[in-house]
């Protein structure tokens, strides 16, 4: 055989092995997306989708084996193409006021927090939407972490399922959903993770899921002005604004977002926000000693909020070690509230929860991230 013909022989090097098929995070799917997955990927009839969905989001199933009204063959098929990714409880701290703070570990070794706050008439969970936060608010421990990543819809919803299980176990409730209220005021800026938040809200409000009322869900933002309009158009839950200052100079010192969207732009978005009849926007105002708690601040706040249906939650600062801010005392907080009330602004002093268990947002998770970093090989 000639040299020329030899060069035409095919090369017989082994081909690389195909990449393993990626499993679908089934608990992140909306009902519509799950129905498509069930019919198109699993080849099953559409009625199976609500069955699976109810197991995931009414009962909070963490494995396909729990889905006992599905055939073994279907459960096996699910295992080959889908997965459920539960959060792992890493730390639980109990406060003398009944608050319980949970630190969860994600599958990739990150840490997030949820805070359970029971009262006589409600059981509220504060939910995280991101690992860390990009907003860098100067008084917030989460802000010191930077943004590690967004949480998936399933990781957002899994906090609710996990705490429902905890409350059932700890308090002896038979109902599958003892939680009554959700506030998205934990780690992260919810509107910075809007698409995943919107999917999670749809799951949490669905009749085949936990079926929370829109009246019992509040989402807080530091003031991402363009996203406030989208939030109003694409969801129906309540809006809270983290204001925390009465002048742009003040707010820009502690909330860098104000340098892009100042107080005037933020309040203009609030005035345009679609409100259901009788609804109000909640403004959160963290009272920091000697920074934003003067009489002049209260009077400016009255002027700023004119024309907006509002209530103001005054929140004594939950001190974070090392950040250099201190909480306003009870007497000063009451004086501040009284000025707002005299100016016809509905204002309430919100009792600070979990002060004895690192209750401020991000304290536990930040510690976990630092420990994980110290243990990682360099």
Short mmCIF file of C-alpha atoms in Angstrom, two decimals:
data_model
loop_
_atom_site.label_atom_id
_atom_site.label_comp_id
_atom_site.label_asym_id
_atom_site.label_seq_id
_atom_site.Cartn_x
_atom_site.Cartn_y
_atom_site.Cartn_z
CA UNK A 1 0.00 0.00 0.00
CA UNK A 2 1.36 3.41 -0.95
CA UNK A 3 2.16 6.09 1.59
CA UNK A 4 -0.52 8.28 0.02
CA UNK A 5 -3.28 5.70 0.45
CA UNK A 6 -2.19 4.98 4.01
CA UNK A 7 -2.91 8.56 4.99
CA UNK A 8 -6.55 8.08 3.98
CA UNK A 9 -7.21 5.38 6.58
CA UNK A 10 -9.65 6.51 9.31
CA UNK A 11 -8.26 7.42 12.68
CA UNK A 12 -9.53 5.01 15.33
CA UNK A 13 -8.92 7.01 18.51
CA UNK A 14 -11.60 6.36 21.14
CA UNK A 15 -14.40 8.93 21.26
CA UNK A 16 -14.95 10.77 24.55
CA UNK A 17 -17.66 9.33 26.76
CA UNK A 18 -20.95 11.22 26.53
CA UNK A 19 -21.62 13.58 29.41
CA UNK A 20 -24.13 12.17 31.91
CA UNK A 21 -27.64 13.45 31.45
CA UNK A 22 -28.42 16.30 33.80
CA UNK A 23 -31.20 15.53 36.23
CA UNK A 24 -34.12 17.96 36.35
CA UNK A 25 -34.60 19.89 39.60
CA UNK A 26 -38.24 18.88 39.69
CA UNK A 27 -39.22 21.00 42.69
CA UNK A 28 -38.22 24.15 40.78
CA UNK A 29 -40.82 23.52 38.07
CA UNK A 30 -44.11 25.35 37.89
CA UNK A 31 -47.19 23.18 37.45
CA UNK A 32 -47.20 23.94 33.72
CA UNK A 33 -43.51 23.06 33.35
CA UNK A 34 -43.98 19.89 35.40
CA UNK A 35 -46.89 18.82 33.17
CA UNK A 36 -44.66 19.21 30.10
CA UNK A 37 -41.88 17.23 31.79
CA UNK A 38 -44.25 14.41 32.77
CA UNK A 39 -45.79 14.07 29.30
CA UNK A 40 -42.80 14.85 27.07
CA UNK A 41 -39.83 13.52 29.04
CA UNK A 42 -41.40 10.72 31.06
CA UNK A 43 -44.05 9.73 28.50
CA UNK A 44 -46.71 9.65 31.22
CA UNK A 45 -50.27 10.93 31.19
CA UNK A 46 -50.81 14.53 32.29
CA UNK A 47 -52.78 13.66 35.44
CA UNK A 48 -49.54 12.42 37.02
CA UNK A 49 -48.19 15.99 37.20
CA UNK A 50 -50.62 17.22 39.91
CA UNK A 51 -49.94 14.05 41.91
CA UNK A 52 -46.20 14.69 41.87
CA UNK A 53 -46.68 18.41 42.48
CA UNK A 54 -48.85 17.80 45.55
CA UNK A 55 -46.26 15.43 47.00
CA UNK A 56 -43.57 18.04 46.47
CA UNK A 57 -45.39 21.18 47.57
CA UNK A 58 -48.25 20.15 49.86
CA UNK A 59 -46.46 17.39 51.72
CA UNK A 60 -42.92 18.64 51.18
CA UNK A 61 -41.61 15.25 50.05
CA UNK A 62 -37.82 15.01 49.97
CA UNK A 63 -37.60 11.73 48.02
CA UNK A 64 -39.56 9.95 45.30
CA UNK A 65 -39.94 6.92 47.59
CA UNK A 66 -42.42 8.93 49.68
CA UNK A 67 -44.78 9.22 46.70
CA UNK A 68 -46.63 6.03 47.53
CA UNK A 69 -49.57 6.51 45.15
CA UNK A 70 -47.17 6.41 42.19
CA UNK A 71 -46.16 3.05 40.77
CA UNK A 72 -42.67 1.74 41.50
CA UNK A 73 -41.96 1.92 37.77
CA UNK A 74 -42.86 5.61 37.63
CA UNK A 75 -40.84 6.39 40.75
CA UNK A 76 -37.86 4.65 39.18
CA UNK A 77 -38.37 6.62 35.97
CA UNK A 78 -38.41 9.82 38.01
CA UNK A 79 -35.14 8.86 39.71
CA UNK A 80 -33.43 8.42 36.33
CA UNK A 81 -34.48 11.83 35.00
CA UNK A 82 -35.22 14.07 37.99
CA UNK A 83 -34.05 14.87 41.49
CA UNK A 84 -35.29 16.52 44.67
CA UNK A 85 -32.65 18.65 46.37
CA UNK A 86 -33.54 19.22 50.04
CA UNK A 87 -31.76 21.66 52.29
CA UNK A 88 -29.78 20.20 55.17
CA UNK A 89 -30.35 21.71 58.61
CA UNK A 90 -26.94 22.78 59.84
CA UNK A 91 -27.69 24.93 62.91
CA UNK A 92 -30.82 25.65 64.94
CA UNK A 93 -30.85 28.43 67.54
CA UNK A 94 -33.81 29.06 69.86
CA UNK A 95 -34.53 32.45 71.39
CA UNK A 96 -36.18 33.16 74.71
CA UNK A 97 -38.91 35.02 72.76
CA UNK A 98 -39.88 31.89 70.78
CA UNK A 99 -37.99 32.79 67.62
CA UNK A 100 -36.05 29.96 65.98
CA UNK A 101 -33.24 30.68 63.56
CA UNK A 102 -32.20 27.98 61.10
CA UNK A 103 -29.03 27.79 59.10
CA UNK A 104 -29.32 25.52 56.08
CA UNK A 105 -26.51 24.03 54.02
CA UNK A 106 -27.07 23.81 50.27
CA UNK A 107 -25.82 20.98 48.12
CA UNK A 108 -22.85 23.05 46.94
CA UNK A 109 -21.81 23.82 50.52
CA UNK A 110 -23.26 27.31 50.83
CA UNK A 111 -25.19 28.60 53.85
CA UNK A 112 -28.52 30.42 54.05
CA UNK A 113 -30.85 31.37 56.88
CA UNK A 114 -34.55 31.28 57.69
CA UNK A 115 -36.15 32.71 60.83
CA UNK A 116 -39.38 31.37 62.35
CA UNK A 117 -41.30 33.97 64.38
CA UNK A 118 -44.42 32.70 66.17
CA UNK A 119 -46.92 34.98 67.88
CA UNK A 120 -50.34 34.36 69.36
CA UNK A 121 -52.18 34.93 66.09
CA UNK A 122 -49.68 33.98 63.38
CA UNK A 123 -46.64 31.89 62.51
CA UNK A 124 -44.32 33.82 60.24
CA UNK A 125 -41.25 32.65 58.35
CA UNK A 126 -38.58 35.04 57.08
CA UNK A 127 -37.21 33.56 53.85
CA UNK A 128 -33.89 34.06 52.01
CA UNK A 129 -33.62 34.43 48.23
CA UNK A 130 -29.86 34.58 47.66
CA UNK A 131 -26.62 33.31 49.14
CA UNK A 132 -25.18 36.61 50.29
CA UNK A 133 -26.25 39.88 48.68
CA UNK A 134 -24.88 42.34 46.13
CA UNK A 135 -26.55 45.42 47.65
CA UNK A 136 -23.79 46.02 50.26
CA UNK A 137 -25.94 47.92 52.77
CA UNK A 138 -23.56 49.17 55.43
CA UNK A 139 -25.62 48.07 58.44
CA UNK A 140 -26.33 44.54 57.17
CA UNK A 141 -24.13 41.53 57.89
CA UNK A 142 -25.32 39.74 54.73
CA UNK A 143 -24.01 42.68 52.71
CA UNK A 144 -20.47 41.96 53.90
CA UNK A 145 -20.60 38.55 52.19
CA UNK A 146 -21.13 39.86 48.66
CA UNK A 147 -23.34 37.84 46.33
CA UNK A 148 -22.33 34.19 46.10
CA UNK A 149 -25.25 33.06 43.93
CA UNK A 150 -29.02 33.17 43.48
CA UNK A 151 -31.20 30.55 45.12
CA UNK A 152 -33.23 28.35 42.81
CA UNK A 153 -37.02 28.25 43.13
CA UNK A 154 -36.74 24.87 44.86
CA UNK A 155 -34.23 26.24 47.42
CA UNK A 156 -36.52 29.17 48.18
CA UNK A 157 -39.58 26.94 48.57
CA UNK A 158 -37.62 24.25 50.45
CA UNK A 159 -37.14 26.67 53.36
CA UNK A 160 -40.92 26.84 53.76
CA UNK A 161 -41.37 23.07 53.51
CA UNK A 162 -38.53 22.40 55.95
CA UNK A 163 -39.85 24.81 58.59
CA UNK A 164 -43.40 23.50 58.16
CA UNK A 165 -41.98 20.07 59.05
CA UNK A 166 -40.11 21.52 62.02
CA UNK A 167 -43.20 23.32 63.35
CA UNK A 168 -45.37 20.21 62.95
CA UNK A 169 -42.81 18.18 64.88
CA UNK A 170 -42.10 20.77 67.57
CA UNK A 171 -45.63 22.04 68.18
CA UNK A 172 -47.71 18.95 67.37
CA UNK A 173 -49.72 20.42 64.48
CA UNK A 174 -51.61 18.02 62.22
CA UNK A 175 -52.07 20.51 59.38
CA UNK A 176 -49.51 20.18 56.60
CA UNK A 177 -48.95 23.94 56.56
CA UNK A 178 -48.81 25.43 60.07
CA UNK A 179 -47.01 28.53 58.77
CA UNK A 180 -49.45 31.38 58.16
CA UNK A 181 -47.29 34.22 56.82
CA UNK A 182 -44.17 34.59 54.69
CA UNK A 183 -41.86 37.60 54.54
CA UNK A 184 -39.08 37.71 51.99
CA UNK A 185 -36.76 39.78 54.14
CA UNK A 186 -33.97 37.28 54.75
CA UNK A 187 -30.62 37.03 53.01
CA UNK A 188 -30.46 38.61 49.59
CA UNK A 189 -32.39 41.17 47.54
CA UNK A 190 -35.52 39.36 46.27
CA UNK A 191 -36.00 41.53 43.18
CA UNK A 192 -32.39 40.87 42.15
CA UNK A 193 -33.42 37.22 41.75
CA UNK A 194 -36.82 38.06 40.28
CA UNK A 195 -37.47 35.16 37.90
CA UNK A 196 -36.70 32.52 40.52
CA UNK A 197 -38.67 34.50 43.12
CA UNK A 198 -41.68 34.71 40.78
CA UNK A 199 -41.65 30.95 40.19
CA UNK A 200 -41.33 30.30 43.92
CA UNK A 201 -44.25 32.64 44.66
CA UNK A 202 -46.42 30.85 42.08
CA UNK A 203 -45.62 27.52 43.76
CA UNK A 204 -46.27 28.85 47.26
CA UNK A 205 -49.62 30.38 46.23
CA UNK A 206 -50.84 27.42 44.17
CA UNK A 207 -53.88 25.40 45.30
CA UNK A 208 -51.96 22.16 44.69
CA UNK A 209 -49.10 23.56 46.75
CA UNK A 210 -48.99 25.34 50.12
CA UNK A 211 -51.81 27.68 48.99
CA UNK A 212 -50.65 30.83 50.79
CA UNK A 213 -52.91 33.83 50.27
CA UNK A 214 -51.43 36.88 48.53
CA UNK A 215 -52.49 38.82 51.62
CA UNK A 216 -50.07 36.79 53.75
CA UNK A 217 -46.91 37.17 51.65
CA UNK A 218 -44.69 40.27 51.72
CA UNK A 219 -41.61 40.86 49.58
CA UNK A 220 -39.10 43.50 50.65
CA UNK A 221 -36.72 45.42 48.39
CA UNK A 222 -33.97 47.96 48.99
CA UNK A 223 -35.30 49.87 45.98
CA UNK A 224 -34.51 48.30 42.58
CA UNK A 225 -36.78 50.80 40.85
CA UNK A 226 -37.21 49.14 37.41
CA UNK A 227 -38.03 45.81 39.08
CA UNK A 228 -40.70 47.34 41.32
CA UNK A 229 -42.86 47.98 38.26
CA UNK A 230 -42.41 44.39 37.04
CA UNK A 231 -43.09 43.06 40.50
CA UNK A 232 -46.39 44.98 40.60
CA UNK A 233 -47.46 43.74 37.17
CA UNK A 234 -46.40 40.10 37.46
CA UNK A 235 -47.21 39.22 41.08
CA UNK A 236 -50.03 40.05 43.48
CA UNK A 237 -48.29 39.86 46.86
CA UNK A 238 -47.51 42.77 49.18
CA UNK A 239 -44.58 45.15 48.73
CA UNK A 240 -42.26 46.45 51.45
CA UNK A 241 -39.61 49.11 50.88
CA UNK A 242 -36.46 49.20 52.98
CA UNK A 243 -36.07 53.00 53.26
CA UNK A 244 -34.02 53.63 56.42
CA UNK A 245 -33.24 57.30 55.77
CA UNK A 246 -34.94 60.64 55.22
CA UNK A 247 -32.33 62.24 52.91
CA UNK A 248 -30.33 61.04 49.92
CA UNK A 249 -27.07 61.94 51.66
CA UNK A 250 -27.99 59.72 54.59
CA UNK A 251 -29.28 56.85 52.50
CA UNK A 252 -26.34 56.80 50.10
CA UNK A 253 -23.92 56.40 53.02
CA UNK A 254 -25.45 53.09 54.07
CA UNK A 255 -27.37 51.91 50.97
CA UNK A 256 -25.30 52.14 47.76
CA UNK A 257 -28.41 51.41 45.64
CA UNK A 258 -29.51 54.99 46.42
CA UNK A 259 -26.70 56.34 44.25
CA UNK A 260 -28.41 54.80 41.21
CA UNK A 261 -32.05 55.24 42.21
CA UNK A 262 -32.48 58.01 44.74
CA UNK A 263 -35.35 58.51 47.16
CA UNK A 264 -37.36 60.59 44.67
CA UNK A 265 -37.13 57.87 41.99
CA UNK A 266 -38.00 55.20 44.53
CA UNK A 267 -41.06 57.04 45.84
CA UNK A 268 -42.21 57.80 42.29
CA UNK A 269 -42.18 54.04 41.59
CA UNK A 270 -44.18 53.51 44.78
CA UNK A 271 -46.80 56.06 43.74
CA UNK A 272 -47.24 54.18 40.45
CA UNK A 273 -47.34 50.76 42.11
CA UNK A 274 -50.68 48.96 41.51
CA UNK A 275 -52.38 48.48 44.88
CA UNK A 276 -55.46 46.38 45.51
CA UNK A 277 -58.28 48.20 47.25
CA UNK A 278 -57.41 48.85 50.88
CA UNK A 279 -53.76 47.86 50.40
CA UNK A 280 -50.80 49.89 51.59
CA UNK A 281 -47.09 49.76 50.89
CA UNK A 282 -45.01 49.00 53.96
CA UNK A 283 -41.96 51.16 54.52
CA UNK A 284 -39.32 49.64 56.76
CA UNK A 285 -37.24 52.14 58.69
CA UNK A 286 -34.41 50.71 60.76
CA UNK A 287 -33.74 53.10 63.63
CA UNK A 288 -29.99 53.65 64.10
CA UNK A 289 -28.84 55.71 67.06
CA UNK A 290 -27.54 59.14 66.10
CA UNK A 291 -27.85 58.45 62.39
CA UNK A 292 -31.50 58.53 61.30
CA UNK A 293 -33.55 58.83 64.48
CA UNK A 294 -33.74 62.61 65.05
CA UNK A 295 -37.00 64.58 65.17
CA UNK A 296 -36.00 66.18 61.86
CA UNK A 297 -35.85 62.73 60.26
CA UNK A 298 -39.39 61.98 61.37
CA UNK A 299 -40.71 65.28 60.01
CA UNK A 300 -38.93 64.75 56.67
CA UNK A 301 -40.37 61.25 56.50
CA UNK A 302 -43.89 62.64 56.85
CA UNK A 303 -43.30 64.95 53.89
CA UNK A 304 -41.70 62.24 51.76
CA UNK A 305 -44.57 59.79 52.14
CA UNK A 306 -47.41 62.19 51.34
CA UNK A 307 -49.75 60.82 48.68
CA UNK A 308 -48.72 57.16 49.15
CA UNK A 309 -50.96 54.72 51.05
CA UNK A 310 -48.40 53.56 53.60
CA UNK A 311 -47.67 52.09 56.94
CA UNK A 312 -44.24 52.47 58.49
CA UNK A 313 -42.56 49.73 60.48
CA UNK A 314 -39.98 51.24 62.79
CA UNK A 315 -37.36 48.60 63.51
CA UNK A 316 -34.84 49.09 66.33
CA UNK A 317 -31.51 48.08 64.80
CA UNK A 318 -30.51 44.51 65.57
CA UNK A 319 -26.83 45.12 66.24
CA UNK A 320 -24.22 43.35 64.14
CA UNK A 321 -20.79 43.02 65.75
CA UNK A 322 -18.09 45.01 64.02
CA UNK A 323 -20.31 47.22 61.83
CA UNK A 324 -20.26 50.21 64.17
CA UNK A 325 -23.98 50.97 64.38
CA UNK A 326 -26.12 50.99 67.52
CA UNK A 327 -29.80 50.59 68.18
CA UNK A 328 -32.10 53.47 69.08
CA UNK A 329 -33.47 53.17 72.61
CA UNK A 330 -37.12 52.40 73.33
CA UNK A 331 -37.97 55.91 74.53
CA UNK A 332 -36.46 57.59 71.43
CA UNK A 333 -38.21 55.07 69.17
CA UNK A 334 -41.56 55.89 70.76
CA UNK A 335 -40.93 59.63 70.36
CA UNK A 336 -40.14 59.07 66.68
CA UNK A 337 -43.33 57.05 66.22
CA UNK A 338 -45.41 59.73 67.95
CA UNK A 339 -44.16 62.41 65.55
CA UNK A 340 -45.17 60.25 62.57
CA UNK A 341 -48.57 59.60 64.12
CA UNK A 342 -49.12 63.34 64.65
CA UNK A 343 -48.35 63.75 60.94
CA UNK A 344 -51.05 61.17 60.08
CA UNK A 345 -48.59 58.44 59.14
CA UNK A 346 -49.51 55.02 60.48
CA UNK A 347 -46.36 53.86 62.26
CA UNK A 348 -45.61 50.85 64.43
CA UNK A 349 -42.56 49.86 66.41
CA UNK A 350 -41.75 46.34 65.39
CA UNK A 351 -40.51 44.21 68.24
CA UNK A 352 -37.05 42.95 67.45
CA UNK A 353 -36.91 39.17 67.45
CA UNK A 354 -34.07 36.81 68.26
CA UNK A 355 -31.57 39.27 69.71
CA UNK A 356 -30.09 36.51 71.88
CA UNK A 357 -29.52 34.10 68.94
CA UNK A 358 -27.65 36.21 66.34
CA UNK A 359 -31.04 37.17 64.98
CA UNK A 360 -29.80 39.84 62.57
CA UNK A 361 -29.85 38.77 58.93
CA UNK A 362 -26.68 37.04 57.77
CA UNK A 363 -24.87 36.56 61.07
CA UNK A 364 -25.08 32.76 61.10
CA UNK A 365 -24.56 32.26 57.37
CA UNK A 366 -21.59 34.60 57.31
CA UNK A 367 -19.98 32.58 60.10
CA UNK A 368 -20.63 29.39 58.14
CA UNK A 369 -19.09 30.79 54.97
CA UNK A 370 -16.00 31.94 56.90
CA UNK A 371 -15.63 28.52 58.53
CA UNK A 372 -16.02 26.78 55.17
CA UNK A 373 -13.41 29.07 53.64
CA UNK A 374 -10.98 28.38 56.47
CA UNK A 375 -11.43 24.64 56.04
CA UNK A 376 -10.99 24.70 52.23
CA UNK A 377 -7.56 23.74 50.86
CA UNK A 378 -5.66 26.70 49.41
#
